[in-house]
Amino acid sequence: AAAAKEIKEQISKSSSQVQNGVQLVGEAGEALKRISDQIKAASDIVTKIAHSASEQDTTLRTISSSMNQLDAATQHNAAMAEETTASAEALANDTEELLNLIRGFRVSGASQSASLGGMAQQMRRAS
């Protein structure tokens, strides 16, 4: 009877330890599920960050391309402004030469001379 009592106590103790082990395994399973859920959440966040970074890269490339086009247009406009300035200076020089030629004409009659002088004055003001 003592042996049976000891076996019963051992079985009861083992059963208690098994129940404790089952509870610990259940808790470990729940902890692993929480860890898995947190890893998935972190993975989702990293995926969103990567997607946003890709969108920003595309936007920055577009901005860079637009800036390059703007730079090219600015350089083209500057070159055209220089050409326009050079043409205006050449036109002013040609106008001055033409005025000098007109001054050299001698026309008989005061009204014609005055008319040429008036025309020379108008051309000088226009330049």
PDB file of C-alpha atoms in Angstrom:
ATOM      1  CA  ALA A   1       0.000   0.000   0.000  1.00  0.00           C
ATOM      2  CA  ALA A   2       2.911   2.362   0.670  1.00  0.00           C
ATOM      3  CA  ALA A   3       4.271   1.678  -2.784  1.00  0.00           C
ATOM      4  CA  ALA A   4       0.875   2.360  -4.330  1.00  0.00           C
ATOM      5  CA  LYS A   5       0.626   5.596  -2.367  1.00  0.00           C
ATOM      6  CA  GLU A   6       4.108   6.610  -3.539  1.00  0.00           C
ATOM      7  CA  ILE A   7       3.252   5.735  -7.153  1.00  0.00           C
ATOM      8  CA  LYS A   8       0.037   7.751  -6.833  1.00  0.00           C
ATOM      9  CA  GLU A   9       1.988  10.734  -5.508  1.00  0.00           C
ATOM     10  CA  GLN A  10       4.537  10.376  -8.320  1.00  0.00           C
ATOM     11  CA  ILE A  11       1.740  10.211 -10.911  1.00  0.00           C
ATOM     12  CA  SER A  12       0.035  13.245  -9.350  1.00  0.00           C
ATOM     13  CA  LYS A  13       3.338  15.124  -9.266  1.00  0.00           C
ATOM     14  CA  SER A  14       4.094  14.130 -12.878  1.00  0.00           C
ATOM     15  CA  SER A  15       0.582  15.125 -13.954  1.00  0.00           C
ATOM     16  CA  SER A  16       1.015  18.507 -12.284  1.00  0.00           C
ATOM     17  CA  GLN A  17       4.385  18.975 -13.975  1.00  0.00           C
ATOM     18  CA  VAL A  18       2.878  17.978 -17.358  1.00  0.00           C
ATOM     19  CA  GLN A  19       0.050  20.505 -16.866  1.00  0.00           C
ATOM     20  CA  ASN A  20       2.629  23.136 -15.918  1.00  0.00           C
ATOM     21  CA  GLY A  21       4.647  22.202 -19.030  1.00  0.00           C
ATOM     22  CA  VAL A  22       1.537  22.411 -21.230  1.00  0.00           C
ATOM     23  CA  GLN A  23       0.798  25.853 -19.785  1.00  0.00           C
ATOM     24  CA  LEU A  24       4.396  26.991 -20.422  1.00  0.00           C
ATOM     25  CA  VAL A  25       4.268  25.652 -23.994  1.00  0.00           C
ATOM     26  CA  GLY A  26       0.985  27.535 -24.523  1.00  0.00           C
ATOM     27  CA  GLU A  27       2.494  30.742 -23.166  1.00  0.00           C
ATOM     28  CA  ALA A  28       5.579  30.252 -25.329  1.00  0.00           C
ATOM     29  CA  GLY A  29       3.317  29.729 -28.364  1.00  0.00           C
ATOM     30  CA  GLU A  30       1.441  32.949 -27.595  1.00  0.00           C
ATOM     31  CA  ALA A  31       4.732  34.814 -27.135  1.00  0.00           C
ATOM     32  CA  LEU A  32       6.009  33.457 -30.472  1.00  0.00           C
ATOM     33  CA  LYS A  33       2.751  34.541 -32.164  1.00  0.00           C
ATOM     34  CA  ARG A  34       3.117  38.072 -30.727  1.00  0.00           C
ATOM     35  CA  ILE A  35       6.742  38.145 -31.917  1.00  0.00           C
ATOM     36  CA  SER A  36       5.635  36.925 -35.355  1.00  0.00           C
ATOM     37  CA  ASP A  37       2.919  39.616 -35.502  1.00  0.00           C
ATOM     38  CA  GLN A  38       5.440  42.300 -34.524  1.00  0.00           C
ATOM     39  CA  ILE A  39       7.894  41.064 -37.156  1.00  0.00           C
ATOM     40  CA  LYS A  40       5.132  41.228 -39.787  1.00  0.00           C
ATOM     41  CA  ALA A  41       4.220  44.759 -38.659  1.00  0.00           C
ATOM     42  CA  ALA A  42       7.882  45.804 -38.851  1.00  0.00           C
ATOM     43  CA  SER A  43       8.148  44.197 -42.292  1.00  0.00           C
ATOM     44  CA  ASP A  44       5.071  46.128 -43.459  1.00  0.00           C
ATOM     45  CA  ILE A  45       6.607  49.373 -42.189  1.00  0.00           C
ATOM     46  CA  VAL A  46       9.904  48.649 -43.971  1.00  0.00           C
ATOM     47  CA  THR A  47       7.968  47.877 -47.176  1.00  0.00           C
ATOM     48  CA  LYS A  48       6.117  51.203 -46.899  1.00  0.00           C
ATOM     49  CA  ILE A  49       9.400  53.037 -46.288  1.00  0.00           C
ATOM     50  CA  ALA A  50      10.956  51.372 -49.344  1.00  0.00           C
ATOM     51  CA  HIS A  51       7.930  52.311 -51.458  1.00  0.00           C
ATOM     52  CA  SER A  52       8.059  55.927 -50.245  1.00  0.00           C
ATOM     53  CA  ALA A  53      11.803  56.076 -50.906  1.00  0.00           C
ATOM     54  CA  SER A  54      11.207  54.810 -54.438  1.00  0.00           C
ATOM     55  CA  GLU A  55       8.545  57.477 -55.013  1.00  0.00           C
ATOM     56  CA  GLN A  56      10.880  60.161 -53.669  1.00  0.00           C
ATOM     57  CA  ASP A  57      13.650  58.903 -55.951  1.00  0.00           C
ATOM     58  CA  THR A  58      11.335  59.179 -58.956  1.00  0.00           C
ATOM     59  CA  THR A  59      10.254  62.672 -57.892  1.00  0.00           C
ATOM     60  CA  LEU A  60      13.852  63.815 -57.373  1.00  0.00           C
ATOM     61  CA  ARG A  61      14.848  62.442 -60.787  1.00  0.00           C
ATOM     62  CA  THR A  62      11.974  64.371 -62.367  1.00  0.00           C
ATOM     63  CA  ILE A  63      12.990  67.558 -60.540  1.00  0.00           C
ATOM     64  CA  SER A  64      16.614  67.068 -61.596  1.00  0.00           C
ATOM     65  CA  SER A  65      15.580  66.599 -65.224  1.00  0.00           C
ATOM     66  CA  SER A  66      13.407  69.724 -65.066  1.00  0.00           C
ATOM     67  CA  MET A  67      16.271  71.711 -63.544  1.00  0.00           C
ATOM     68  CA  ASN A  68      18.582  70.552 -66.345  1.00  0.00           C
ATOM     69  CA  GLN A  69      16.010  71.656 -68.940  1.00  0.00           C
ATOM     70  CA  LEU A  70      15.618  74.991 -67.171  1.00  0.00           C
ATOM     71  CA  ASP A  71      19.404  75.432 -67.123  1.00  0.00           C
ATOM     72  CA  ALA A  72      19.609  74.688 -70.857  1.00  0.00           C
ATOM     73  CA  ALA A  73      16.798  77.162 -71.588  1.00  0.00           C
ATOM     74  CA  THR A  74      18.502  79.825 -69.442  1.00  0.00           C
ATOM     75  CA  GLN A  75      21.801  79.330 -71.252  1.00  0.00           C
ATOM     76  CA  HIS A  76      20.008  79.494 -74.614  1.00  0.00           C
ATOM     77  CA  ASN A  77      18.243  82.719 -73.573  1.00  0.00           C
ATOM     78  CA  ALA A  78      21.536  84.225 -72.385  1.00  0.00           C
ATOM     79  CA  ALA A  79      23.156  83.392 -75.728  1.00  0.00           C
ATOM     80  CA  MET A  80      20.231  84.930 -77.596  1.00  0.00           C
ATOM     81  CA  ALA A  81      20.440  88.055 -75.421  1.00  0.00           C
ATOM     82  CA  GLU A  82      24.138  88.381 -76.257  1.00  0.00           C
ATOM     83  CA  GLU A  83      23.365  87.978 -79.966  1.00  0.00           C
ATOM     84  CA  THR A  84      20.584  90.571 -79.716  1.00  0.00           C
ATOM     85  CA  THR A  85      22.914  92.995 -77.950  1.00  0.00           C
ATOM     86  CA  ALA A  86      25.576  92.487 -80.610  1.00  0.00           C
ATOM     87  CA  SER A  87      22.988  93.000 -83.373  1.00  0.00           C
ATOM     88  CA  ALA A  88      21.694  96.167 -81.689  1.00  0.00           C
ATOM     89  CA  GLU A  89      25.236  97.526 -81.407  1.00  0.00           C
ATOM     90  CA  ALA A  90      25.909  96.709 -85.068  1.00  0.00           C
ATOM     91  CA  LEU A  91      22.642  98.389 -86.057  1.00  0.00           C
ATOM     92  CA  ALA A  92      23.547 101.474 -84.011  1.00  0.00           C
ATOM     93  CA  ASN A  93      26.947 101.626 -85.730  1.00  0.00           C
ATOM     94  CA  ASP A  94      25.335 101.200 -89.170  1.00  0.00           C
ATOM     95  CA  THR A  95      22.816 103.926 -88.317  1.00  0.00           C
ATOM     96  CA  GLU A  96      25.609 106.269 -87.284  1.00  0.00           C
ATOM     97  CA  GLU A  97      27.461 105.576 -90.540  1.00  0.00           C
ATOM     98  CA  LEU A  98      24.282 106.198 -92.527  1.00  0.00           C
ATOM     99  CA  LEU A  99      23.728 109.475 -90.685  1.00  0.00           C
ATOM    100  CA  ASN A 100      27.284 110.523 -91.505  1.00  0.00           C
ATOM    101  CA  LEU A 101      26.662 109.725 -95.178  1.00  0.00           C
ATOM    102  CA  ILE A 102      23.409 111.689 -95.172  1.00  0.00           C
ATOM    103  CA  ARG A 103      25.174 114.675 -93.612  1.00  0.00           C
ATOM    104  CA  GLY A 104      27.621 114.612 -96.501  1.00  0.00           C
ATOM    105  CA  PHE A 105      24.935 115.218 -99.112  1.00  0.00           C
ATOM    106  CA  ARG A 106      24.545 118.729-100.401  1.00  0.00           C
ATOM    107  CA  VAL A 107      21.196 119.480-101.885  1.00  0.00           C
ATOM    108  CA  SER A 108      20.298 122.686-103.608  1.00  0.00           C
ATOM    109  CA  GLY A 109      17.512 124.578-101.948  1.00  0.00           C
ATOM    110  CA  ALA A 110      17.000 125.174 -98.263  1.00  0.00           C
ATOM    111  CA  SER A 111      13.840 123.101 -97.927  1.00  0.00           C
ATOM    112  CA  GLN A 112      15.508 119.918 -99.182  1.00  0.00           C
ATOM    113  CA  SER A 113      18.542 120.436 -96.949  1.00  0.00           C
ATOM    114  CA  ALA A 114      16.288 121.025 -93.966  1.00  0.00           C
ATOM    115  CA  SER A 115      14.333 117.898 -94.909  1.00  0.00           C
ATOM    116  CA  LEU A 116      17.531 115.785 -94.966  1.00  0.00           C
ATOM    117  CA  GLY A 117      18.665 117.326 -91.688  1.00  0.00           C
ATOM    118  CA  GLY A 118      15.292 116.512 -90.130  1.00  0.00           C
ATOM    119  CA  MET A 119      15.538 112.962 -91.414  1.00  0.00           C
ATOM    120  CA  ALA A 120      19.037 112.645 -89.936  1.00  0.00           C
ATOM    121  CA  GLN A 121      17.731 113.890 -86.580  1.00  0.00           C
ATOM    122  CA  GLN A 122      14.893 111.366 -86.648  1.00  0.00           C
ATOM    123  CA  MET A 123      17.293 108.522 -87.430  1.00  0.00           C
ATOM    124  CA  ARG A 124      19.610 109.630 -84.639  1.00  0.00           C
ATOM    125  CA  ARG A 125      16.717 109.601 -82.144  1.00  0.00           C
ATOM    126  CA  ALA A 126      15.598 106.178 -83.365  1.00  0.00           C
ATOM    127  CA  SER A 127      19.028 104.703 -82.754  1.00  0.00           C
TER     128      SER A 127
END
